[in-house]
Coordinates of C-alpha atoms and ligand atoms in Angstrom, one line a residue:
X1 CA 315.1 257.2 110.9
X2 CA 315.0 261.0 111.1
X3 CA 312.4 262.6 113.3
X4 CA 309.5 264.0 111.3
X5 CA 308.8 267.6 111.8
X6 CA 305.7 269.0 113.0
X7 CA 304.0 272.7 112.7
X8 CA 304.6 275.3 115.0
X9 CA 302.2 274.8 117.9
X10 CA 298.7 277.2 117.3
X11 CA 299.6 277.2 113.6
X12 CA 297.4 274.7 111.1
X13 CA 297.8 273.3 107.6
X14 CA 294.8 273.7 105.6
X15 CA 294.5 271.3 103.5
X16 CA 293.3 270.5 99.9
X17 CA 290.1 269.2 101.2
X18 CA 288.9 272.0 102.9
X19 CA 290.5 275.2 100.8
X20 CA 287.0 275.3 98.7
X21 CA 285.2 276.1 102.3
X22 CA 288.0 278.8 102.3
X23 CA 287.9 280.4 98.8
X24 CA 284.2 280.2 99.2
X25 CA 284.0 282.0 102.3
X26 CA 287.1 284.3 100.7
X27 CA 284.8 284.8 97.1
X28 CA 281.2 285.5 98.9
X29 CA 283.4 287.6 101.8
X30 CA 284.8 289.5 98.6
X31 CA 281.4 290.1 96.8
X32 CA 279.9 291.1 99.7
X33 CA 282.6 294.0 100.4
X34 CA 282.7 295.4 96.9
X35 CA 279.2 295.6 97.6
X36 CA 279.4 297.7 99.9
X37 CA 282.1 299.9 98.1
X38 CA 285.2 298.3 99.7
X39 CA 288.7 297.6 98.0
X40 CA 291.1 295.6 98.9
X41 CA 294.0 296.4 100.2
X42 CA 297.4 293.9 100.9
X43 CA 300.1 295.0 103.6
X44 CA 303.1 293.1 105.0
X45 CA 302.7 290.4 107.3
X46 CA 305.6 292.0 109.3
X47 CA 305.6 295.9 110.2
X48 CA 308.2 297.8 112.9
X49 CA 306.7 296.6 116.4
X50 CA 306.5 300.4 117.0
X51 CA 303.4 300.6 114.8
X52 CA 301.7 298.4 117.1
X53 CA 302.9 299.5 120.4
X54 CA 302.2 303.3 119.2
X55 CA 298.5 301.8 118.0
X56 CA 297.3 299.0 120.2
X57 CA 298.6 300.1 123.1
X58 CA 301.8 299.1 125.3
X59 CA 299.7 298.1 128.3
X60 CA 297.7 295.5 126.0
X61 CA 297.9 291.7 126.6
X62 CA 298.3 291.8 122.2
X63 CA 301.3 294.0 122.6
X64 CA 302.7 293.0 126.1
X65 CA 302.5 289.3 125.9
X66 CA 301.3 288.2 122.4
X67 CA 303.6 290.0 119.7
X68 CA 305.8 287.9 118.1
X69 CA 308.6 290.0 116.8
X70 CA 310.9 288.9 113.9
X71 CA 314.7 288.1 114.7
X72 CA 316.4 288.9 111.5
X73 CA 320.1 288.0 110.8
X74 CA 320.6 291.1 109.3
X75 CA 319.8 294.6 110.1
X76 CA 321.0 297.5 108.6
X77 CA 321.5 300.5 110.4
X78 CA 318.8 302.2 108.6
X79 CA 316.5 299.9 108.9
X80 CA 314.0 299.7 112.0
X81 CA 315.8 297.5 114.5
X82 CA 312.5 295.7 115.8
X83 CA 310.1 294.2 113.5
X84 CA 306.9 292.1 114.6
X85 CA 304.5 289.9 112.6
X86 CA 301.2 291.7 112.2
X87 CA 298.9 290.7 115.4
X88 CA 295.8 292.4 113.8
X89 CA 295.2 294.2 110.1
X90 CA 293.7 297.6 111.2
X91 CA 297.5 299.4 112.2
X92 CA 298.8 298.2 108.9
X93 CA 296.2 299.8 107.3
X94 CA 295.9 303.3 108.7
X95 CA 299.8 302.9 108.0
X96 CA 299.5 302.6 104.7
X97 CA 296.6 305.2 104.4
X98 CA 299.3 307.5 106.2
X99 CA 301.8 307.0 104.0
X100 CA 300.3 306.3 100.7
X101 CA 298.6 309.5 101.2
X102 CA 295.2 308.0 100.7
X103 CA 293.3 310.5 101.9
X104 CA 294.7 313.1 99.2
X105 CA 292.4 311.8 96.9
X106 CA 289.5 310.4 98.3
X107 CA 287.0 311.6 101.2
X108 CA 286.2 308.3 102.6
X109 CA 288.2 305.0 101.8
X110 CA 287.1 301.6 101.8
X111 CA 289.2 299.0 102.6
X112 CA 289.1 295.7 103.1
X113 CA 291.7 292.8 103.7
X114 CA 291.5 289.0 103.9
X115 CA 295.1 287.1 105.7
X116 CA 297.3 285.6 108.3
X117 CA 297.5 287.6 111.6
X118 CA 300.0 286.1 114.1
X119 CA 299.5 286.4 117.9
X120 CA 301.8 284.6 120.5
X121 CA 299.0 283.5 122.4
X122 CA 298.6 279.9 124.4
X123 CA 296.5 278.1 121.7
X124 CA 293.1 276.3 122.9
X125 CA 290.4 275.6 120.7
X126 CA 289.4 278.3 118.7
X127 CA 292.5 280.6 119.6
X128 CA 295.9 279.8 117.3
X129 CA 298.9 281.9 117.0
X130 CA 298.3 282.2 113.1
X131 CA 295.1 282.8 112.2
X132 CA 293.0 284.7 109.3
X133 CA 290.8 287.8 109.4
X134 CA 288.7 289.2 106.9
X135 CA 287.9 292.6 107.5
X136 CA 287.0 296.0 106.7
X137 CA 288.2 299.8 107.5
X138 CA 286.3 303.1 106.5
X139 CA 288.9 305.6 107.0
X140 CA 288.5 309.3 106.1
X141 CA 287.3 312.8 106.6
X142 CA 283.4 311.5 105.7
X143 CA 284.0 308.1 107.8
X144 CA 282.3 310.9 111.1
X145 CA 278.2 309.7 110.4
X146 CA 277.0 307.7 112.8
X147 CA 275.2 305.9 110.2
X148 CA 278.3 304.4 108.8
X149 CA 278.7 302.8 112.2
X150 CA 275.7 301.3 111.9
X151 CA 276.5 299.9 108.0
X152 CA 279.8 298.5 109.1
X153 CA 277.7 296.5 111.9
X154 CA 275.0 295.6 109.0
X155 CA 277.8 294.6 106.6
X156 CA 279.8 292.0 109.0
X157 CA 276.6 290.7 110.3
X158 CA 275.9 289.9 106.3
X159 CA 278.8 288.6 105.9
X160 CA 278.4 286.2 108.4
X161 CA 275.1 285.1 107.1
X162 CA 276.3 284.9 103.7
X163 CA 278.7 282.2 105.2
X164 CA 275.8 280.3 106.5
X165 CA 276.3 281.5 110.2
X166 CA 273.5 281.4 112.4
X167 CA 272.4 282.3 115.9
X168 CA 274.9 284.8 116.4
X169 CA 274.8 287.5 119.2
X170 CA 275.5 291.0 118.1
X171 CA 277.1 293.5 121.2
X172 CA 277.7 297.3 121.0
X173 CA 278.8 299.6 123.6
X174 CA 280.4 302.9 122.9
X175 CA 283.3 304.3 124.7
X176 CA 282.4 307.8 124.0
X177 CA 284.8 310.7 122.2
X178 CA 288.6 310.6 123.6
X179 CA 287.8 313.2 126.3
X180 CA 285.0 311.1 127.0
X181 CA 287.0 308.1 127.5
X182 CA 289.4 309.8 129.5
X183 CA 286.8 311.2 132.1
X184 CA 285.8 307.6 132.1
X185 CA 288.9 306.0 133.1
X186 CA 289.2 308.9 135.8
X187 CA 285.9 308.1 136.8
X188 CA 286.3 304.5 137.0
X189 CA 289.9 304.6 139.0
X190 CA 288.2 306.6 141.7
X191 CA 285.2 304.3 141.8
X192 CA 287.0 301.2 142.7
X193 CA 289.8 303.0 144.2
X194 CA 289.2 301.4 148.0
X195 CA 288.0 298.3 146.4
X196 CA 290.6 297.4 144.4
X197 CA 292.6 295.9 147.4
X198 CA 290.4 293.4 148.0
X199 CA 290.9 291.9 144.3
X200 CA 293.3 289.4 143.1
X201 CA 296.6 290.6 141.7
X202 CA 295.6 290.7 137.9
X203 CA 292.7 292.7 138.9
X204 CA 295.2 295.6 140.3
X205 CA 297.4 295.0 137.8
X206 CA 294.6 296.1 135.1
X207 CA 293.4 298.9 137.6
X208 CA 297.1 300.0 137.2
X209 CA 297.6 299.7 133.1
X210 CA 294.6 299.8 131.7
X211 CA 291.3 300.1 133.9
X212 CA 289.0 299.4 130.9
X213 CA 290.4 295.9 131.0
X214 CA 288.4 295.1 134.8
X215 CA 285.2 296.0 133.1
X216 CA 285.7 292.6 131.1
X217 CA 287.5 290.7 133.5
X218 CA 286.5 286.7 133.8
X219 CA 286.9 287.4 137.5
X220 CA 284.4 286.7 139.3
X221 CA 285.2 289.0 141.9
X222 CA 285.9 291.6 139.7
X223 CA 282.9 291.2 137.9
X224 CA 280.7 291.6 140.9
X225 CA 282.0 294.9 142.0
X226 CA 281.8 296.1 138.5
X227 CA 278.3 295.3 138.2
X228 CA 277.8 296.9 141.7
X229 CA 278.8 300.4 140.1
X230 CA 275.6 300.2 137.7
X231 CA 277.3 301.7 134.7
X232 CA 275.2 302.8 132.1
X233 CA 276.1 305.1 129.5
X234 CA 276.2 307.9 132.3
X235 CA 280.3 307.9 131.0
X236 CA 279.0 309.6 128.2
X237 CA 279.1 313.4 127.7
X238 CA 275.3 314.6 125.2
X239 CA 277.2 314.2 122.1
X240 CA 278.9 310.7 122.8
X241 CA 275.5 309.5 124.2
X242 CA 273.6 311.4 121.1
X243 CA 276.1 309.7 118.5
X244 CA 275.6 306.2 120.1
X245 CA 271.4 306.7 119.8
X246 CA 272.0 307.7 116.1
X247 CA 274.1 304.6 115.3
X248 CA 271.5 302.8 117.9
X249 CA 268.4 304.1 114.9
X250 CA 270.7 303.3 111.9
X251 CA 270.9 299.6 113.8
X252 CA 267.2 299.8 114.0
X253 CA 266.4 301.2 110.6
X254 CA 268.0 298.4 108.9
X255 CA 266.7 295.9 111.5
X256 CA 270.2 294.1 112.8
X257 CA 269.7 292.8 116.1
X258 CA 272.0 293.9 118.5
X259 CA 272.2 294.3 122.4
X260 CA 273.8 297.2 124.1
X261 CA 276.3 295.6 126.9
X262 CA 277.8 298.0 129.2
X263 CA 280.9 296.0 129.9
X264 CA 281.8 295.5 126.5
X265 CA 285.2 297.5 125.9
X266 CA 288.0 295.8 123.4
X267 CA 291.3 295.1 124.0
X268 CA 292.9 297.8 121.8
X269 CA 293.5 300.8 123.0
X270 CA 292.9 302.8 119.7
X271 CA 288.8 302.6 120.0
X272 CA 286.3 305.9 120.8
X273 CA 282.3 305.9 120.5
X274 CA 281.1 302.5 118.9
X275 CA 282.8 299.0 119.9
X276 CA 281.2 295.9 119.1
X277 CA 281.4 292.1 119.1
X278 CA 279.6 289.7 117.3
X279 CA 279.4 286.1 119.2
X280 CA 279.0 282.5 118.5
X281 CA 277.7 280.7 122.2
X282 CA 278.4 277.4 120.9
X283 CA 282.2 277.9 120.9
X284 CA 283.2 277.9 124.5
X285 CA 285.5 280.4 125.7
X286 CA 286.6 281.8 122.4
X287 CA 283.6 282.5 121.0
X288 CA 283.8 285.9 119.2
X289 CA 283.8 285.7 115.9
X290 CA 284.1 288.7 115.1
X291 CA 284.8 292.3 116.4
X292 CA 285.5 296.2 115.7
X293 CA 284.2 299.2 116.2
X294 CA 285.2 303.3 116.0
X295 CA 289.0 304.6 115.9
X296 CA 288.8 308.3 115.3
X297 CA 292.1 309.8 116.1
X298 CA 294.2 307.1 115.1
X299 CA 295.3 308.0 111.9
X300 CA 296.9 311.4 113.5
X301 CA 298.1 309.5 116.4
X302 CA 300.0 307.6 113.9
X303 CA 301.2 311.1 112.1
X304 CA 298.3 311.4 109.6
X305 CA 296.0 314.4 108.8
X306 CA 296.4 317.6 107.4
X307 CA 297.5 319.9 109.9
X308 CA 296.1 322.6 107.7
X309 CA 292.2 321.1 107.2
X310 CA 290.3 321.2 110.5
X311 CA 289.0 318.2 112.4
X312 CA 289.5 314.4 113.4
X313 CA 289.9 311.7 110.5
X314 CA 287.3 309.6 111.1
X315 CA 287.6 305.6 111.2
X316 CA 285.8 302.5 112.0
X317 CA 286.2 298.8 111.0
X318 CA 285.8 295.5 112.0
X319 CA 287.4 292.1 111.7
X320 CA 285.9 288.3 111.8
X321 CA 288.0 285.2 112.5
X322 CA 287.8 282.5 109.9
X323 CA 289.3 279.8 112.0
X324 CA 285.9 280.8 114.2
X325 CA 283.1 280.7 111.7
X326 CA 284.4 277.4 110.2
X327 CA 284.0 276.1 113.9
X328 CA 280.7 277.6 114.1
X329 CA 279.6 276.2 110.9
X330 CA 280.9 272.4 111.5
X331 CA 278.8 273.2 115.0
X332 CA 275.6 273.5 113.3
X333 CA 276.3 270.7 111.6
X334 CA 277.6 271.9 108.1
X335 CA 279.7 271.0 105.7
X336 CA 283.1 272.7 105.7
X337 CA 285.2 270.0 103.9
X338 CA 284.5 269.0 100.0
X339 CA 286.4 266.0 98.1
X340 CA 288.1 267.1 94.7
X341 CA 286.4 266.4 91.3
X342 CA 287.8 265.6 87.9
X343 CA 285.9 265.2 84.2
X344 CA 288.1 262.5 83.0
X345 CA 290.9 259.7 84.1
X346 CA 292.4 258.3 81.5
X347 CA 292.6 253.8 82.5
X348 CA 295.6 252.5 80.3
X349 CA 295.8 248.7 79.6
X350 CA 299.2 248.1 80.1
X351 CA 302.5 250.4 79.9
X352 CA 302.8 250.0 75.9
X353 CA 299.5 252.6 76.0
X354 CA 301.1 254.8 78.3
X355 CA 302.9 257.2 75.5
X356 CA 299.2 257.6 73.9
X357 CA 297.4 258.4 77.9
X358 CA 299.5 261.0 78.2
X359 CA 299.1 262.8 74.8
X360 CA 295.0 262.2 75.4
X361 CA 295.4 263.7 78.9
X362 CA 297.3 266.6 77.6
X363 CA 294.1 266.9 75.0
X364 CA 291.5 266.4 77.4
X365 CA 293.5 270.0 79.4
X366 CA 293.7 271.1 76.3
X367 CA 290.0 271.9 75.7
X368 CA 289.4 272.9 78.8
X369 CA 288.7 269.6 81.1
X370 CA 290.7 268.4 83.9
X371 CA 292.2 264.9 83.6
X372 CA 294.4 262.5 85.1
X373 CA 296.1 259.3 84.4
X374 CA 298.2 256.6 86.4
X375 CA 301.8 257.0 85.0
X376 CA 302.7 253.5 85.8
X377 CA 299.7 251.2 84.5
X378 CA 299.2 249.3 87.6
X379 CA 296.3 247.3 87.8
X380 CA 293.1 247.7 86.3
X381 CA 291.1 248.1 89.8
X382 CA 294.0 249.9 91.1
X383 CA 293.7 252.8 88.7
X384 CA 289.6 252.4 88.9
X385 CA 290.1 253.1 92.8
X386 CA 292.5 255.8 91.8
X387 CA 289.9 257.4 89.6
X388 CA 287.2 257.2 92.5
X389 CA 289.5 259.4 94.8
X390 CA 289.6 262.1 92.1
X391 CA 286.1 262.1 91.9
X392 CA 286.4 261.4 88.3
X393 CA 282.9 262.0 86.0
X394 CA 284.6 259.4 83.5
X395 CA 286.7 257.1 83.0
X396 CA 288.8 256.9 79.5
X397 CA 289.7 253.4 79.2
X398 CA 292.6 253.5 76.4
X399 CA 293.4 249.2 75.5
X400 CA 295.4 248.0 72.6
X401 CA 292.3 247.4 70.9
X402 CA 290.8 251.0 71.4
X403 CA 294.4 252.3 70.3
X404 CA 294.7 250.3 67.2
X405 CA 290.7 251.6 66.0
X406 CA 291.8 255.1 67.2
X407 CA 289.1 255.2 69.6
X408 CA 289.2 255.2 73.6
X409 CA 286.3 253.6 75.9
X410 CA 284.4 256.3 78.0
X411 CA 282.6 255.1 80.9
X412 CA 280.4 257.4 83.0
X413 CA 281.1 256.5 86.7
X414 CA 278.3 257.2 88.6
X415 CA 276.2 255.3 86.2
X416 CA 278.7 252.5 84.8
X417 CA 277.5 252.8 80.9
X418 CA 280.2 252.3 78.7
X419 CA 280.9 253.3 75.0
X420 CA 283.5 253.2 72.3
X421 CA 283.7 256.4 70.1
X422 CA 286.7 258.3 68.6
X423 CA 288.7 259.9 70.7
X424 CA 287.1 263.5 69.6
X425 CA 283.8 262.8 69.6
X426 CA 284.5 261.3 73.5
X427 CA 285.7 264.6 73.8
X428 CA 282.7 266.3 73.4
X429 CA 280.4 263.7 74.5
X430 CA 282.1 265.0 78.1
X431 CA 282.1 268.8 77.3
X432 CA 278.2 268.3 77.1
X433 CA 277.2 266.2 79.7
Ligands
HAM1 P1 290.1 291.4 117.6 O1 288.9 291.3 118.4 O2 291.4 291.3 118.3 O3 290.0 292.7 116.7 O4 290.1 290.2 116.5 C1 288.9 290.1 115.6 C2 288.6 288.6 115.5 O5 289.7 287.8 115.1 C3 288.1 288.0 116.8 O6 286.7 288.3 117.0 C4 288.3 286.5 116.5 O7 287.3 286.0 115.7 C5 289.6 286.5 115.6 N1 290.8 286.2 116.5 C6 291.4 287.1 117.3 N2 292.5 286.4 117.9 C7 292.4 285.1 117.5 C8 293.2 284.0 117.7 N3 294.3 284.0 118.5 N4 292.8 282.8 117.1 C9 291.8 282.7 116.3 N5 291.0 283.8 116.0 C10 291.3 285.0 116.6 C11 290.9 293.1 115.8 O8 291.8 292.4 115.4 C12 290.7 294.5 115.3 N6 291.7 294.8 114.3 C13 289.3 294.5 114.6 C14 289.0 295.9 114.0 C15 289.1 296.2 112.7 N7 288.7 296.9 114.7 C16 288.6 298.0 113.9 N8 288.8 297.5 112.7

């Protein structure tokens, strides 16, 4: 016998019984967003790996170990010779903004997006190599307020209750303006400079590439010396520190919960002032659910902006991970998988009624009610069983008898009464009840 294939390791099917969990999640994540103002915005899952090297960083663990770049048979010479499936949605987007010219027309854009992201990463509970985001991006020359920080933190942690998500943990930290961040780093290098020895060799190797990364390490080494440097938000020049208290009153005004957490910093490198995280404890290692957090500086970084107008494009967004909730959910207990449900399956007799089962199924669609029927007449408690999987409300039992009177026997199956009528009056007796 052949050998049966199996999905890519860190991928998952999703399957018919629990794609209602996802299209609810999808519709109340949708009504939520154009609440807010947001519009949705679809890019390719696949992008030149230079967006994302220019974007997230080449020093990043997302770009330096976990893209997954596309081998194509056929490259033309005009075409961009290295392609990668999309690790994250906010690149794509200031892409597009770029060169759609989206910020021609409109002072602050909205944007949300819901869809695979792909990261080669070892899978574990909670962290796949395809899974789905829903987020949101307000990108523009108004997206500078401090309040707008605060609604994007107000609007994920919405979302998440929407879902049903409860007891989650709500981070923020800000990195301060670019200069800030810079005299940050410098600051931080010097800092651990003659301690860094003493560390284990991924601990020098983030000193090295990325120093921002030691701040978050899982070592516990690490962690002790970084707590030992007592950092505060003394990285911060007045403005940085005066922008993070405005977003910190914004929180406050709308009363989302949050703590401040000095060692929060993301993975990306494209983030200034405001990062956050939003956490689920009950998940184990991988337990943010969600994240984002300010980008100014992006869009130009990625050839954007009007040299001609003065000042930054502003940008902040956030993402959550589906794959995440719906394990946060089935943790507290709730029910992410639904059976399927149909108004009417149509029981035939023998194969002489098949002919007429099929014409009254394709009536039954007709106005409007979903039916099904057993194509080849097995038994009687056969098709009954079949007609429990599909969660059939009735049963249209069509007999020689019921043929020859023109009528069909409808039996209501959660409460096993049973009558004759004609076949449209059976009809409506099930658009009513
Ligand atoms: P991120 O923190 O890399 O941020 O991902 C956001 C969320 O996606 C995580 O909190 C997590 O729930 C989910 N996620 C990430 N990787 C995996 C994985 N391997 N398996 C399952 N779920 C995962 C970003 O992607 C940024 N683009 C967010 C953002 C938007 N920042 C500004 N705008």
């Amino acid at each position: 016998m052949a050998t049966k294939l199996n999905n890519p390791r860190g991928t998952s099917d999703i399957l018919p019984d629990e794609i209602s969990f996802w299209q609810t999640l999808e519709s109340k994540g949708r009504q939520m967003l154009t609440l807010y103002g947001y519009r949705e915005i679809r890019t390719p899952v696949f992008e030149e790996t230079a967006l994302f090297k220019r974007s997230l960083g080449e020093s990043t663990e997302v770009v330096n170990k976990q893209l997954l770049e596309v081998k194509s048979q056929r490259v033309d010479a005009d075409e961009a010779s290295s392609l990668a499936l999309r690790p994250e949605g906010t690149a794509p987007i200031v892409r597009a903004y770029n060169q759609n010219d989206l910020g021609r027309e409109e002072y602050l854009s909205k944007l949300f997006y819901i869809g695979p992201m792909f990261r080669g990463e070892r899978p574990q509970k909670g962290r796949l190599r395809q899974f789905h985001q829903i987020g949101a991006e307000a990108i523009g020359r108004g997206a500078h307020h401090p309040l707008i920080d605060a609604e994007m933190i107000a609007l994920a942690v919405g979302m998440l209750k929407s879902f049903g998500v409860e007891g989650f943990r709500v981070k923020i930290n800000s990195l301060g303006s670019s200069e800030d961040k810079a005299n940050f780093a410098q600051w931080l290098r010097a800092q651990l400079k003659d301690r860094i020895n003493h560390l284990s060799d991924d601990c020098k190797n983030q000193y090295e590439r990325n120093v921002f990364r030691l701040l978050d390490s899982k070592d516990k080494d690490c962690q002790a010396v970084i707590r030992s440097l007592n950092i505060g938000t003394a990285h911060l020049s007045s403005k940085g520190l005066e922008y993070f208290n405005a977003v910190r009153c914004g929180l406050d005004s709308l009363g989302v919960a949050y703590e401040v957490s000095s060692n929060l910093v993301r993975g990306l490198d494209y983030y200034t002032h405001t990062v956050f995280e939003i956490s689920y404890e009950g998940l184990g290692a991988q337990d943010a659910i969600g994240a984002g957090g300010r980008y100014n500086g992006l869009i130009e970084q990625l050839g954007g902006g009007d040299r001609r107008v003065e000042g930054e494009i502003g940008a902040i967004g956030f993402a959550l991970g589906i794959e995440r909730i719906l394990l946060a959910l089935e943790e507290q207990g709730k029910q992410v998988k639904a059976g399927r449900v149909i108004d009417a399956f149509v029981v035939t007799g023998s194969h002489a009624q098949v002919d007429a089962a099929f014409l009254l199924v394709d009536k039954l669609r007709q106005a409007g009610l979903s039916a099904d029927m057993d194509y080849s007449a097995r038994a009687f408690k056969k098709q009954f069983e079949h007609a429990n999987k599909l969660g059939a409300r009735f049963a249209f039992i069509l007999g020689d008898e019921e043929i020859k009177k023109g009528q069909v026997s409808v039996k209501n199956m959660a409460t096993g009464e049973q009558r004759s009528l004609s076949i449209d009056e059976a009809i409506k007796s099930i658009e009513r009840s």
